[in-house]
Amino acid sequence: MSSKIAVVGSINIDLVYEVDEIVQEGQTISTRDHHLFFGGKGANQAMTAAQLGADVTFIGSVGTDGYGEQALLNLQRNGIDTSSIRKDGLTGQAIIQLSSDAENAILLFAGANHNVTAEQVEASRTVIEESDFLLLQLEIPMPAIEKAIEIAHGSQTKIIVNPAPSHALSDQLLSKVDYLTPNRTELESLSGIPFNEDELHIACQKLIEKGVGCVIVTLGKQGSYYFSGNKYGLLPSNKMIPVDTTGAGDAFSGTLAVALLEGFALEDAIVYASDVAGFVVTQKGAQPEIPEKYRTNQYKFAY
Ligand code: RIB
């Protein structure tokens, strides 16, 4: 496969603490276990796409510390082009509490991710222009995101935005997005309509009216609801026993890009992306090794 994907986004080290229940205000609790994983929404998307066979270039920033070095090596070992990643300050960290029922609470230290500028993105203009897809999330400053969208939009590079963590997006920006992949909360904040399963269509319609090409709402074990102009519907996900839901949305977006590049029909691409995200939740950490059977050329639909 020679599908080119540019990821503009965040790179973190995830410091994961396993707890019985997420700590409450004023409480001190003991943890059951601790892990250090590679993370960051951008890096998670990039790792999924690269593991599925795409040619991925990353535009972002890590620190000049040991974590930054390790994070870069991790991306490079998976074939990701890191020449557009700069080094500055301290590497981003996510302090993650993982509860026994697979829920999480995340405390973010943006570190070097906050140093990604529009100028840096402009300096990598050709990477975005020569890519088939641009993958974005919202853990880096908005001017960098806006610049990436402006470049991609002007060069027919398709744009996927995972609007996480939740952040307001201007109508002008939304009008250039080809695929938007919010979860329940993000859909609610972007559409301004309180989440209601029966009114998913109305909330999606509102975003389509702003010019988004296709809205895909990720609903965890309930699957995904998509609305693409004249087509819409609820698509199922495989039943999995979740262990850690961290990174599932990132894996979804990374897989979606690869599937669309491989020529999958939209509905098939969504089911496939849900399936890969479903695998990720069965593993600890946001960047598990994805088994060969999920490669586009080996993947078998359950239907
Ligand atoms: O989406 C999951 C990611 O969010 C984690 O890997 C963590 O780094 C935070 O950025």
mmCIF file of C-alpha atoms and ligand atoms in Angstrom:
data_model
loop_
_atom_site.group_PDB
_atom_site.id
_atom_site.type_symbol
_atom_site.label_atom_id
_atom_site.label_comp_id
_atom_site.label_asym_id
_atom_site.label_seq_id
_atom_site.Cartn_x
_atom_site.Cartn_y
_atom_site.Cartn_z
ATOM 1 C CA MET A 1 0.000 0.000 0.000
ATOM 2 C CA SER A 2 1.360 3.471 -0.793
ATOM 3 C CA SER A 3 -1.324 5.461 1.019
ATOM 4 C CA LYS A 4 0.200 8.602 2.448
ATOM 5 C CA ILE A 5 -1.121 9.953 5.709
ATOM 6 C CA ALA A 6 0.046 13.081 7.523
ATOM 7 C CA VAL A 7 -0.716 13.255 11.237
ATOM 8 C CA VAL A 8 -0.494 16.648 12.898
ATOM 9 C CA GLY A 9 -0.870 16.266 16.630
ATOM 10 C CA SER A 10 0.200 15.263 20.093
ATOM 11 C CA ILE A 11 2.740 12.836 21.449
ATOM 12 C CA ASN A 12 2.610 11.810 25.118
ATOM 13 C CA ILE A 13 4.032 9.364 27.550
ATOM 14 C CA ASP A 14 1.110 7.735 29.361
ATOM 15 C CA LEU A 15 1.726 7.097 33.057
ATOM 16 C CA VAL A 16 -1.006 4.616 33.844
ATOM 17 C CA TYR A 17 -2.117 3.757 37.397
ATOM 18 C CA GLU A 18 -4.521 0.874 37.905
ATOM 19 C CA VAL A 19 -7.065 1.629 40.610
ATOM 20 C CA ASP A 20 -10.212 -0.018 41.933
ATOM 21 C CA GLU A 21 -12.132 3.205 41.457
ATOM 22 C CA ILE A 22 -11.182 6.636 40.110
ATOM 23 C CA VAL A 23 -9.971 8.838 42.985
ATOM 24 C CA GLN A 24 -12.457 11.393 44.354
ATOM 25 C CA GLU A 25 -11.681 14.950 45.491
ATOM 26 C CA GLY A 26 -9.923 14.928 48.892
ATOM 27 C CA GLN A 27 -9.272 11.160 48.741
ATOM 28 C CA THR A 28 -5.945 9.356 48.830
ATOM 29 C CA ILE A 29 -6.018 5.863 47.372
ATOM 30 C CA SER A 30 -3.484 3.146 46.643
ATOM 31 C CA THR A 31 -2.918 1.917 43.125
ATOM 32 C CA ARG A 32 -2.829 -1.749 42.132
ATOM 33 C CA ASP A 33 -0.282 -1.445 39.360
ATOM 34 C CA HIS A 34 1.590 1.094 37.233
ATOM 35 C CA HIS A 35 2.632 1.115 33.573
ATOM 36 C CA LEU A 36 4.451 3.478 31.268
ATOM 37 C CA PHE A 37 2.980 3.379 27.766
ATOM 38 C CA PHE A 38 3.426 5.452 24.625
ATOM 39 C CA GLY A 39 0.419 7.678 24.002
ATOM 40 C CA GLY A 40 -0.898 11.006 22.813
ATOM 41 C CA LYS A 41 -3.911 11.152 20.537
ATOM 42 C CA GLY A 42 -1.841 12.034 17.472
ATOM 43 C CA ALA A 43 0.767 9.351 18.076
ATOM 44 C CA ASN A 44 -1.965 6.765 18.719
ATOM 45 C CA GLN A 45 -3.643 7.573 15.385
ATOM 46 C CA ALA A 46 -0.302 7.462 13.590
ATOM 47 C CA MET A 47 0.669 4.135 15.148
ATOM 48 C CA THR A 48 -2.610 2.515 14.140
ATOM 49 C CA ALA A 49 -2.360 3.733 10.541
ATOM 50 C CA ALA A 50 1.311 2.693 10.288
ATOM 51 C CA GLN A 51 0.647 -0.749 11.752
ATOM 52 C CA LEU A 52 -2.117 -1.247 9.193
ATOM 53 C CA GLY A 53 0.384 -0.521 6.412
ATOM 54 C CA ALA A 54 0.082 3.207 5.646
ATOM 55 C CA ASP A 55 3.004 5.482 4.887
ATOM 56 C CA VAL A 56 2.761 7.945 7.794
ATOM 57 C CA THR A 57 4.565 11.245 8.465
ATOM 58 C CA PHE A 58 4.134 12.966 11.825
ATOM 59 C CA ILE A 59 4.206 16.710 12.435
ATOM 60 C CA GLY A 60 4.461 17.549 16.133
ATOM 61 C CA SER A 61 6.802 18.134 19.019
ATOM 62 C CA VAL A 62 8.488 16.136 21.780
ATOM 63 C CA GLY A 63 10.733 17.315 24.603
ATOM 64 C CA THR A 64 14.514 17.213 24.692
ATOM 65 C CA ASP A 65 14.202 14.756 27.617
ATOM 66 C CA GLY A 66 14.539 10.962 27.690
ATOM 67 C CA TYR A 67 10.785 10.504 27.200
ATOM 68 C CA GLY A 68 11.012 12.468 23.950
ATOM 69 C CA GLU A 69 13.834 10.263 22.708
ATOM 70 C CA GLN A 70 11.868 7.107 23.552
ATOM 71 C CA ALA A 71 8.698 8.410 21.932
ATOM 72 C CA LEU A 72 10.568 9.249 18.719
ATOM 73 C CA LEU A 73 12.207 5.820 18.619
ATOM 74 C CA ASN A 74 8.843 4.173 19.117
ATOM 75 C CA LEU A 75 7.385 5.995 16.107
ATOM 76 C CA GLN A 76 10.486 5.321 13.989
ATOM 77 C CA ARG A 77 10.496 1.611 14.845
ATOM 78 C CA ASN A 78 7.017 1.478 13.352
ATOM 79 C CA GLY A 79 8.135 3.119 10.104
ATOM 80 C CA ILE A 80 6.741 6.581 10.833
ATOM 81 C CA ASP A 81 8.643 9.514 9.315
ATOM 82 C CA THR A 82 9.610 11.724 12.267
ATOM 83 C CA SER A 83 11.658 14.328 10.366
ATOM 84 C CA SER A 84 8.911 16.943 10.907
ATOM 85 C CA ILE A 85 8.870 16.462 14.696
ATOM 86 C CA ARG A 86 10.736 19.140 16.601
ATOM 87 C CA LYS A 87 12.319 18.856 20.041
ATOM 88 C CA ASP A 88 11.654 21.519 22.604
ATOM 89 C CA GLY A 89 11.024 21.623 26.377
ATOM 90 C CA LEU A 90 9.465 18.629 28.140
ATOM 91 C CA THR A 91 7.577 15.772 26.519
ATOM 92 C CA GLY A 92 3.811 15.716 27.051
ATOM 93 C CA GLN A 93 2.515 13.393 29.747
ATOM 94 C CA ALA A 94 -0.860 11.891 30.500
ATOM 95 C CA ILE A 95 -1.450 10.665 34.032
ATOM 96 C CA ILE A 96 -4.125 8.047 33.603
ATOM 97 C CA GLN A 97 -6.179 6.297 36.258
ATOM 98 C CA LEU A 98 -7.503 3.028 34.889
ATOM 99 C CA SER A 99 -10.305 1.528 36.939
ATOM 100 C CA SER A 100 -11.194 -2.151 37.251
ATOM 101 C CA ASP A 101 -14.257 -1.602 35.053
ATOM 102 C CA ALA A 102 -12.020 -0.236 32.235
ATOM 103 C CA GLU A 103 -12.983 3.400 32.756
ATOM 104 C CA ASN A 104 -10.350 6.096 32.883
ATOM 105 C CA ALA A 105 -9.663 9.635 34.081
ATOM 106 C CA ILE A 106 -6.834 11.547 32.437
ATOM 107 C CA LEU A 107 -4.733 14.452 33.682
ATOM 108 C CA LEU A 108 -2.780 16.039 30.824
ATOM 109 C CA PHE A 109 0.508 17.882 30.916
ATOM 110 C CA ALA A 110 0.768 19.260 27.369
ATOM 111 C CA GLY A 111 4.492 20.051 27.539
ATOM 112 C CA ALA A 112 6.060 20.169 24.077
ATOM 113 C CA ASN A 113 2.681 19.597 22.399
ATOM 114 C CA HIS A 114 1.870 23.199 23.203
ATOM 115 C CA ASN A 115 4.896 24.325 21.216
ATOM 116 C CA VAL A 116 3.481 23.141 17.880
ATOM 117 C CA THR A 117 2.967 26.335 15.898
ATOM 118 C CA ALA A 118 1.317 27.339 12.615
ATOM 119 C CA GLU A 119 4.828 28.226 11.368
ATOM 120 C CA GLN A 120 6.039 24.700 12.075
ATOM 121 C CA VAL A 121 3.082 23.274 10.177
ATOM 122 C CA GLU A 122 3.710 25.713 7.308
ATOM 123 C CA ALA A 123 7.318 24.508 7.165
ATOM 124 C CA SER A 124 5.964 21.000 6.522
ATOM 125 C CA ARG A 125 3.419 22.183 3.945
ATOM 126 C CA THR A 126 4.573 19.736 1.260
ATOM 127 C CA VAL A 127 4.103 16.767 3.625
ATOM 128 C CA ILE A 128 0.415 17.655 3.954
ATOM 129 C CA GLU A 129 0.002 18.590 0.292
ATOM 130 C CA GLU A 130 1.464 15.282 -0.850
ATOM 131 C CA SER A 131 -0.618 13.182 1.554
ATOM 132 C CA ASP A 132 -3.935 11.551 0.722
ATOM 133 C CA PHE A 133 -5.269 12.102 4.237
ATOM 134 C CA LEU A 134 -4.596 14.498 7.103
ATOM 135 C CA LEU A 135 -5.412 13.223 10.602
ATOM 136 C CA LEU A 136 -6.023 15.735 13.389
ATOM 137 C CA GLN A 137 -7.065 15.782 17.055
ATOM 138 C CA LEU A 138 -7.228 18.727 19.450
ATOM 139 C CA GLU A 139 -4.302 18.334 21.876
ATOM 140 C CA ILE A 140 -2.113 20.932 20.132
ATOM 141 C CA PRO A 141 -2.723 24.695 19.797
ATOM 142 C CA MET A 142 -5.571 25.766 17.531
ATOM 143 C CA PRO A 143 -3.436 27.937 15.171
ATOM 144 C CA ALA A 144 -1.443 24.822 14.198
ATOM 145 C CA ILE A 145 -4.669 22.905 13.575
ATOM 146 C CA GLU A 146 -6.124 25.738 11.510
ATOM 147 C CA LYS A 147 -2.972 25.976 9.402
ATOM 148 C CA ALA A 148 -2.961 22.215 8.752
ATOM 149 C CA ILE A 149 -6.611 22.336 7.673
ATOM 150 C CA GLU A 150 -5.997 25.334 5.420
ATOM 151 C CA ILE A 151 -3.120 23.549 3.649
ATOM 152 C CA ALA A 152 -4.976 20.245 3.288
ATOM 153 C CA HIS A 153 -8.151 21.911 2.073
ATOM 154 C CA GLY A 154 -6.212 23.796 -0.585
ATOM 155 C CA SER A 155 -4.579 20.645 -1.896
ATOM 156 C CA GLN A 156 -7.395 18.065 -1.947
ATOM 157 C CA THR A 157 -5.922 16.149 0.980
ATOM 158 C CA LYS A 158 -8.903 14.638 2.813
ATOM 159 C CA ILE A 159 -9.259 15.789 6.403
ATOM 160 C CA ILE A 160 -10.310 13.631 9.386
ATOM 161 C CA VAL A 161 -10.741 15.478 12.686
ATOM 162 C CA ASN A 162 -11.196 13.588 15.931
ATOM 163 C CA PRO A 163 -12.523 16.540 18.028
ATOM 164 C CA ALA A 164 -10.903 15.352 21.262
ATOM 165 C CA PRO A 165 -10.430 16.606 23.864
ATOM 166 C CA SER A 166 -13.627 18.582 23.475
ATOM 167 C CA HIS A 167 -13.006 22.090 22.161
ATOM 168 C CA ALA A 168 -15.077 24.642 20.241
ATOM 169 C CA LEU A 169 -14.466 24.654 16.479
ATOM 170 C CA SER A 170 -15.368 27.591 14.257
ATOM 171 C CA ASP A 171 -17.913 27.190 11.467
ATOM 172 C CA GLN A 172 -15.220 28.187 9.006
ATOM 173 C CA LEU A 173 -13.003 25.352 10.161
ATOM 174 C CA LEU A 174 -15.842 22.794 10.292
ATOM 175 C CA SER A 175 -16.799 23.655 6.696
ATOM 176 C CA LYS A 176 -13.445 22.248 5.520
ATOM 177 C CA VAL A 177 -13.572 18.957 7.448
ATOM 178 C CA ASP A 178 -14.335 15.847 5.395
ATOM 179 C CA TYR A 179 -14.835 13.414 8.289
ATOM 180 C CA LEU A 180 -15.551 14.374 11.904
ATOM 181 C CA THR A 181 -15.452 11.579 14.519
ATOM 182 C CA PRO A 182 -16.883 12.883 17.822
ATOM 183 C CA ASN A 183 -17.923 10.746 20.768
ATOM 184 C CA ARG A 184 -21.148 11.515 22.650
ATOM 185 C CA THR A 185 -19.772 14.424 24.689
ATOM 186 C CA GLU A 186 -17.942 15.984 21.774
ATOM 187 C CA LEU A 187 -21.028 15.756 19.570
ATOM 188 C CA GLU A 188 -23.035 17.462 22.279
ATOM 189 C CA SER A 189 -20.568 20.330 22.656
ATOM 190 C CA LEU A 190 -20.050 20.859 18.901
ATOM 191 C CA SER A 191 -23.724 20.699 17.957
ATOM 192 C CA GLY A 192 -25.036 22.472 21.065
ATOM 193 C CA ILE A 193 -27.726 19.780 21.314
ATOM 194 C CA PRO A 194 -27.874 17.695 24.537
ATOM 195 C CA PHE A 195 -27.005 14.071 23.748
ATOM 196 C CA ASN A 196 -30.024 11.946 23.086
ATOM 197 C CA GLU A 197 -29.839 8.671 21.186
ATOM 198 C CA ASP A 198 -33.131 9.371 19.443
ATOM 199 C CA GLU A 199 -31.925 12.764 18.284
ATOM 200 C CA LEU A 200 -28.510 11.804 17.027
ATOM 201 C CA HIS A 201 -29.651 12.588 13.527
ATOM 202 C CA ILE A 202 -30.571 16.158 14.444
ATOM 203 C CA ALA A 203 -27.211 16.829 16.115
ATOM 204 C CA CYS A 204 -25.318 15.381 13.119
ATOM 205 C CA GLN A 205 -27.492 17.341 10.692
ATOM 206 C CA LYS A 206 -26.488 20.542 12.435
ATOM 207 C CA LEU A 207 -22.811 19.790 11.743
ATOM 208 C CA ILE A 208 -23.521 18.730 8.155
ATOM 209 C CA GLU A 209 -25.262 22.087 7.667
ATOM 210 C CA LYS A 210 -22.030 23.761 8.775
ATOM 211 C CA GLY A 211 -20.292 21.997 5.881
ATOM 212 C CA VAL A 212 -18.797 18.865 7.488
ATOM 213 C CA GLY A 213 -18.683 16.146 4.822
ATOM 214 C CA CYS A 214 -19.478 13.185 7.080
ATOM 215 C CA VAL A 215 -20.099 12.902 10.823
ATOM 216 C CA ILE A 216 -19.327 9.577 12.503
ATOM 217 C CA VAL A 217 -20.331 9.406 16.171
ATOM 218 C CA THR A 218 -18.408 6.729 18.052
ATOM 219 C CA LEU A 219 -20.723 5.125 20.607
ATOM 220 C CA GLY A 220 -18.471 2.475 22.172
ATOM 221 C CA LYS A 221 -20.166 -0.894 22.474
ATOM 222 C CA GLN A 222 -23.259 0.475 20.754
ATOM 223 C CA GLY A 223 -21.285 0.948 17.544
ATOM 224 C CA SER A 224 -21.186 4.109 15.442
ATOM 225 C CA TYR A 225 -23.815 6.391 13.985
ATOM 226 C CA TYR A 226 -22.899 8.010 10.693
ATOM 227 C CA PHE A 227 -24.466 10.775 8.654
ATOM 228 C CA SER A 228 -23.034 11.639 5.290
ATOM 229 C CA GLY A 229 -25.359 13.943 3.382
ATOM 230 C CA ASN A 230 -28.057 11.590 2.129
ATOM 231 C CA LYS A 231 -26.853 8.450 3.926
ATOM 232 C CA TYR A 232 -27.090 7.679 7.624
ATOM 233 C CA GLY A 233 -27.469 4.827 10.070
ATOM 234 C CA LEU A 234 -26.272 2.951 13.126
ATOM 235 C CA LEU A 235 -23.508 0.438 12.450
ATOM 236 C CA PRO A 236 -22.738 -2.294 14.999
ATOM 237 C CA SER A 237 -19.494 -3.033 16.775
ATOM 238 C CA ASN A 238 -18.204 -6.446 17.840
ATOM 239 C CA LYS A 239 -18.849 -7.429 21.441
ATOM 240 C CA MET A 240 -15.587 -7.196 23.380
ATOM 241 C CA ILE A 241 -14.711 -7.387 27.045
ATOM 242 C CA PRO A 242 -13.011 -4.037 27.655
ATOM 243 C CA VAL A 243 -9.843 -3.830 29.711
ATOM 244 C CA ASP A 244 -8.728 -0.291 28.871
ATOM 245 C CA THR A 245 -10.639 2.093 26.611
ATOM 246 C CA THR A 246 -7.718 4.562 26.306
ATOM 247 C CA GLY A 247 -6.907 5.244 22.656
ATOM 248 C CA ALA A 248 -9.944 3.528 21.153
ATOM 249 C CA GLY A 249 -11.136 6.724 19.428
ATOM 250 C CA ASP A 250 -7.637 7.328 18.078
ATOM 251 C CA ALA A 251 -7.439 3.805 16.665
ATOM 252 C CA PHE A 252 -10.858 4.369 15.079
ATOM 253 C CA SER A 253 -9.674 7.485 13.201
ATOM 254 C CA GLY A 254 -6.360 5.934 12.150
ATOM 255 C CA THR A 255 -8.133 2.872 10.771
ATOM 256 C CA LEU A 256 -10.836 4.915 9.067
ATOM 257 C CA ALA A 257 -8.185 6.800 7.060
ATOM 258 C CA VAL A 258 -6.452 3.598 5.975
ATOM 259 C CA ALA A 259 -9.725 1.914 5.014
ATOM 260 C CA LEU A 260 -10.952 4.855 2.951
ATOM 261 C CA LEU A 261 -7.595 5.027 1.199
ATOM 262 C CA GLU A 262 -7.868 1.343 0.422
ATOM 263 C CA GLY A 263 -11.186 2.011 -1.284
ATOM 264 C CA PHE A 264 -13.528 0.524 1.347
ATOM 265 C CA ALA A 265 -17.124 1.725 1.087
ATOM 266 C CA LEU A 266 -17.899 4.208 3.872
ATOM 267 C CA GLU A 267 -20.022 1.771 5.899
ATOM 268 C CA ASP A 268 -17.374 -0.978 5.615
ATOM 269 C CA ALA A 269 -14.648 1.471 6.623
ATOM 270 C CA ILE A 270 -16.647 2.402 9.747
ATOM 271 C CA VAL A 271 -17.313 -1.214 10.748
ATOM 272 C CA TYR A 272 -13.637 -2.066 10.215
ATOM 273 C CA ALA A 273 -12.526 0.985 12.251
ATOM 274 C CA SER A 274 -14.909 -0.039 15.077
ATOM 275 C CA ASP A 275 -13.482 -3.521 15.013
ATOM 276 C CA VAL A 276 -9.870 -2.322 15.331
ATOM 277 C CA ALA A 277 -10.925 0.102 18.103
ATOM 278 C CA GLY A 278 -12.713 -2.850 19.733
ATOM 279 C CA PHE A 279 -9.466 -4.813 19.716
ATOM 280 C CA VAL A 280 -7.594 -1.868 21.271
ATOM 281 C CA VAL A 281 -9.976 -1.794 24.268
ATOM 282 C CA THR A 282 -9.166 -5.432 25.022
ATOM 283 C CA GLN A 283 -5.515 -4.485 25.606
ATOM 284 C CA LYS A 284 -3.799 -2.289 28.158
ATOM 285 C CA GLY A 285 -2.249 0.883 26.752
ATOM 286 C CA ALA A 286 -3.224 3.136 23.872
ATOM 287 C CA GLN A 287 -0.861 1.658 21.285
ATOM 288 C CA PRO A 288 -1.117 -2.141 21.473
ATOM 289 C CA GLU A 289 0.416 -4.216 18.718
ATOM 290 C CA ILE A 290 -2.358 -4.804 16.194
ATOM 291 C CA PRO A 291 -2.575 -8.452 15.029
ATOM 292 C CA GLU A 292 -1.977 -9.244 11.361
ATOM 293 C CA LYS A 293 -5.598 -10.324 10.883
ATOM 294 C CA TYR A 294 -6.614 -6.653 11.040
ATOM 295 C CA ARG A 295 -4.431 -5.682 8.054
ATOM 296 C CA THR A 296 -6.640 -4.430 5.209
ATOM 297 C CA ASN A 297 -5.613 -7.323 2.962
ATOM 298 C CA GLN A 298 -6.334 -9.976 5.616
ATOM 299 C CA TYR A 299 -9.350 -8.473 7.325
ATOM 300 C CA LYS A 300 -12.575 -10.466 7.186
ATOM 301 C CA PHE A 301 -15.927 -8.835 7.849
ATOM 302 C CA ALA A 302 -18.175 -10.752 10.224
ATOM 303 C CA TYR A 303 -21.071 -10.378 7.743
HETATM 304 O O1 RIB B 1 -6.892 9.275 23.496
HETATM 305 C C1 RIB B 1 -6.041 8.692 24.430
HETATM 306 C C2 RIB B 1 -4.849 9.555 24.700
HETATM 307 O O2 RIB B 1 -5.273 10.750 25.328
HETATM 308 C C3 RIB B 1 -3.831 8.950 25.641
HETATM 309 O O3 RIB B 1 -2.867 8.166 24.987
HETATM 310 C C4 RIB B 1 -3.270 10.148 26.371
HETATM 311 O O4 RIB B 1 -1.952 10.435 26.043
HETATM 312 C C5 RIB B 1 -4.196 11.305 26.025
HETATM 313 O O5 RIB B 1 -3.585 12.172 25.162
#
